[in-house]
Amino acid sequence: MFDTDNAKNTMTQTDIKFSAKNVQVFYGENHAIKDVNVELEDKTVTAFIGPSGCGKSTFLRCLNRMNDTIDICKVKGDILLDGEDIYDKRVDPVQLRAKVGMVFQKPNPFPKSIYDNVAYGPRIHGLARSKAELDEIVEKSLRGAAIWNEVKDRLDAPGTGLSGGQQQRLCIARAIATKPEVLLMDEPCSALDPIATAQVEELIDDLRKDFSVVIVTHSMQQAARVSQKTAFFHLGNLVEFGETPQIFTNPEDERTESYITGRIG
Amino acid sequence: MPSNWLVLIVLALATIGFVIGRARAIQSAGGETRDLHSLPSYYGTHVAMMAAVPAIGLLLIWLIAQPLIINSSVASSIPDSAIAETDLGLVMSDVRRVADGLDVAVSQGAMTTQDAQNLNADETDVRAELAKVGVALGSDVSVPILEAAQDYRQKSKVGSMAMAAAVLTLVAGGMFFAVGRTNKSFRARNVVESGIKTLLLAAASLAILTTLGIVLSLVFNTVEFFKLYPLSEFFFGLTWAPSFGGGSELGFLPLLWGTLYISIIALAVAVPIGLFAAIYLSEYASPKMRSVAKPLIEILAGIPTIVYGLFALLTVGPLLVSIFGADGVGIMKAGTAVMTAGLVMGVMLIPFVSSLSDDIINAVPQSLRDGSYGLGATRSETIKQVVLPAALPGIVGAILLAASRAIGETMIVVLGAGAAARLSLNPFEAMTTVTAKIVSQLTGDADFASPEALVAFALAMALFIITLGLNVVALYIVRKYREQYE
């Protein structure tokens, strides 16, 4: 991020982490996100729900500029992280992604040892001055991702040899090892069984103490269980955004109600 | 009847069989094709297959066997007096030439069939007669040879007739059998598909059998060589000095060293350039750039190696001499040197390494790259720490394949590296390789009973084992690591 101090003046509320204004996303000719305005709070789990293809994952990927890796993708509008525009020319997307970590739909551990998987981020960002410090970060991250007890005796084993649920928690450990401020999760439980899902959900609730978490999910029960705020997307529009209990019990928009009750989607 | 006509007739009959089989199948189902077990065309194909395949098989076997049988039966009828001066093989080739000449004469109308059969070498100058129709013979035709030739013609004619009869009978029989069992519940599709399976199997086994044949021919000649030349001197000899007069020293080590040295230089050129090109093409280049650059690099792979050889001889060699030769550094005597051949061979191998590595790097799942970018890694960090380690087994495989290609290369060495077999560390000296020496030992009037010629087979065998070993190691590495990452 750029380190000018004038940016701080634009900050309105300290507890707003992300603020998106009139965000439009185009995939070539396809208008994937239409005029989204939303403010995401710090130390909160925000869930994005909506039918497939509604743009929730696309919007999530705008928040750490992962869409930059797709050539035909164009993003318009402003997305502010702590009041600074992340699409400003002076922002290095690489450093942004160190601040805004991401966990993907399918567990994608690197073909390296469990230790090296977690140490990957700290190493490339130079977060540890010594081996002991790196060991400490790795242990803390693995504990944070509630997988330490399962892997502490085999840190040298390949990360790809773990079960699906363990792999996903390893990926979460890997993401939190770089000490991000925000953690983006793109359907993190869709490839997991119910037990592994429960573990990951419990973990998400724990992570709220330290991070702001944004989670895309297809499971409305999951959104209801883990999130404090929910945003409902439909056909590229942000239809409704509010407190999770409010959205699930008393939605304002009838499209939201239709989706939640299972009539569309 | 000429055999190509016979093949056409068989195929025509098979086509008719196709129509009959199809029609009969439809008829047996009362015109309702849905009642058939298989599609109508399968019934047709079944009949055509049964008609043509055994018949053509028999034709092939007959075409191979008939000359052998006739040869031996005619040969046994030639009196010993006619063979006295030369050997039987030469006499038989004369017989065949005369027989062919008579065929030509008859087909051109210079003789009637009857004349050809009744010719007498004592009365007619057969050589002159045949010369008139454009068949030149090496010597005058003696009585026994003419008789043998006439015998040969007679037997060939009978054989061909018998062949045609047998083949046509088999076509008819096959067709009859196939049409006979065609009815609506016959599983024609299964039969046709097992036929296709057999065809594919035959193609695969043919490739394997050819390899086996090549290996066996090498083995027999190698064994022959080691009967004449001691094994230990071949493998541990430090001098390569063949002389066809006898007393040659045939040490393998100087050639092996030349081969390895040139290959190492070639790989030192090809691996970094090829790999970096592959990384650029797969990770950095825009799709447009890639679609232009990749085919351009692959053009290199299409250049014949003799052209590379000329490039080495005429361009790279003189260029190196101008830098390292007497006018420059002074360590290079002539254009032909290990360095010349190695550099040019390296250029030849670039597309191998780059094209294979590019495919392998592209096969690394995008999710791994996303995972790395998502942690704030740059593109080059991602490539170094995630993409390349994941692609490494495949890349090693590609490099080993390139290495076995380098070891087997001949033309560039012949033209670029010189012909002197020597053990030296100076890369600007001329050296030679195993392949180049195989060529030089077998070209010219080689006597295949001498160790100097037979050594080529021992060299080829050694080379074959080395490249085979490399390929096995390459496959092993690729398989082993692929399992780990999936």
PDB file of C-alpha atoms in Angstrom, chain A residues 61 64 66 69 71 94 97-98 100-102 104 108-112 117 120-121 124-125 158 160 174-175 178, chain B residues 286-287 366-379 381-386 389-390 484-486:
ATOM      1  CA  ARG A  61     -11.783 -11.530  -5.940  1.00  0.00           C
ATOM      2  CA  ASN A  64      -7.556  -8.491  -3.260  1.00  0.00           C
ATOM      3  CA  MET A  66      -7.053 -11.509  -7.864  1.00  0.00           C
ATOM      4  CA  THR A  69      -4.565 -12.270 -13.268  1.00  0.00           C
ATOM      5  CA  ASP A  71      -6.741 -10.587 -18.825  1.00  0.00           C
ATOM      6  CA  VAL A  94       1.282  -8.130  -4.498  1.00  0.00           C
ATOM      7  CA  ARG A  97      -2.619  -9.566  -1.258  1.00  0.00           C
ATOM      8  CA  ALA A  98      -0.281  -9.959   1.670  1.00  0.00           C
ATOM      9  CA  VAL A 100      -5.845  -9.400   2.220  1.00  0.00           C
ATOM     10  CA  GLY A 101      -5.339 -13.156   2.348  1.00  0.00           C
ATOM     11  CA  MET A 102      -7.403 -15.649   0.438  1.00  0.00           C
ATOM     12  CA  PHE A 104      -9.927 -20.945  -2.175  1.00  0.00           C
ATOM     13  CA  ASN A 108      -4.698 -26.100  -2.981  1.00  0.00           C
ATOM     14  CA  PRO A 109      -1.682 -26.938  -0.818  1.00  0.00           C
ATOM     15  CA  PHE A 110       1.634 -26.540  -2.628  1.00  0.00           C
ATOM     16  CA  PRO A 111       3.524 -29.731  -3.411  1.00  0.00           C
ATOM     17  CA  LYS A 112       5.842 -29.058  -0.472  1.00  0.00           C
ATOM     18  CA  ASN A 117       3.446 -24.607   2.963  1.00  0.00           C
ATOM     19  CA  TYR A 120       5.790 -19.867   2.294  1.00  0.00           C
ATOM     20  CA  GLY A 121       4.174 -16.487   2.944  1.00  0.00           C
ATOM     21  CA  ILE A 124       8.572 -14.345   0.744  1.00  0.00           C
ATOM     22  CA  HIS A 125       7.566 -11.372   2.859  1.00  0.00           C
ATOM     23  CA  PRO A 158       3.896 -33.392   2.021  1.00  0.00           C
ATOM     24  CA  THR A 160      -0.815 -32.914  -0.436  1.00  0.00           C
ATOM     25  CA  ARG A 174      -0.964 -20.700   5.244  1.00  0.00           C
ATOM     26  CA  ALA A 175      -3.170 -17.663   4.688  1.00  0.00           C
ATOM     27  CA  THR A 178       1.283 -13.801   6.519  1.00  0.00           C
TER      28      THR A 178
ATOM     29  CA  SER B 286       0.486 -12.851 -23.915  1.00  0.00           C
ATOM     30  CA  PRO B 287      -1.631 -15.381 -25.802  1.00  0.00           C
ATOM     31  CA  GLN B 366      -3.896 -22.805 -11.938  1.00  0.00           C
ATOM     32  CA  SER B 367      -5.136 -23.273  -8.362  1.00  0.00           C
ATOM     33  CA  LEU B 368      -1.534 -23.568  -7.161  1.00  0.00           C
ATOM     34  CA  ARG B 369      -0.645 -20.279  -8.839  1.00  0.00           C
ATOM     35  CA  ASP B 370      -3.746 -18.615  -7.405  1.00  0.00           C
ATOM     36  CA  GLY B 371      -2.827 -19.902  -3.964  1.00  0.00           C
ATOM     37  CA  SER B 372       0.583 -18.358  -4.252  1.00  0.00           C
ATOM     38  CA  TYR B 373      -0.654 -15.035  -5.663  1.00  0.00           C
ATOM     39  CA  GLY B 374      -3.281 -14.980  -2.921  1.00  0.00           C
ATOM     40  CA  LEU B 375      -0.496 -14.996  -0.349  1.00  0.00           C
ATOM     41  CA  GLY B 376       1.090 -11.958  -1.906  1.00  0.00           C
ATOM     42  CA  ALA B 377       3.762 -13.694  -3.946  1.00  0.00           C
ATOM     43  CA  THR B 378       4.956 -12.076  -7.144  1.00  0.00           C
ATOM     44  CA  ARG B 379       4.943 -13.851 -10.438  1.00  0.00           C
ATOM     45  CA  GLU B 381       8.342 -16.019  -6.704  1.00  0.00           C
ATOM     46  CA  THR B 382       5.398 -18.126  -7.717  1.00  0.00           C
ATOM     47  CA  ILE B 383       7.309 -19.579 -10.638  1.00  0.00           C
ATOM     48  CA  LYS B 384      10.462 -20.290  -8.646  1.00  0.00           C
ATOM     49  CA  GLN B 385       8.854 -21.705  -5.560  1.00  0.00           C
ATOM     50  CA  VAL B 386       5.608 -23.273  -6.696  1.00  0.00           C
ATOM     51  CA  PRO B 389       9.048 -27.472  -8.191  1.00  0.00           C
ATOM     52  CA  ALA B 390       5.686 -28.887  -9.218  1.00  0.00           C
ATOM     53  CA  GLN B 484       3.325 -37.593  -5.308  1.00  0.00           C
ATOM     54  CA  TYR B 485       1.735 -34.448  -6.618  1.00  0.00           C
ATOM     55  CA  GLU B 486      -1.651 -35.775  -7.582  1.00  0.00           C
TER      56      GLU B 486
END
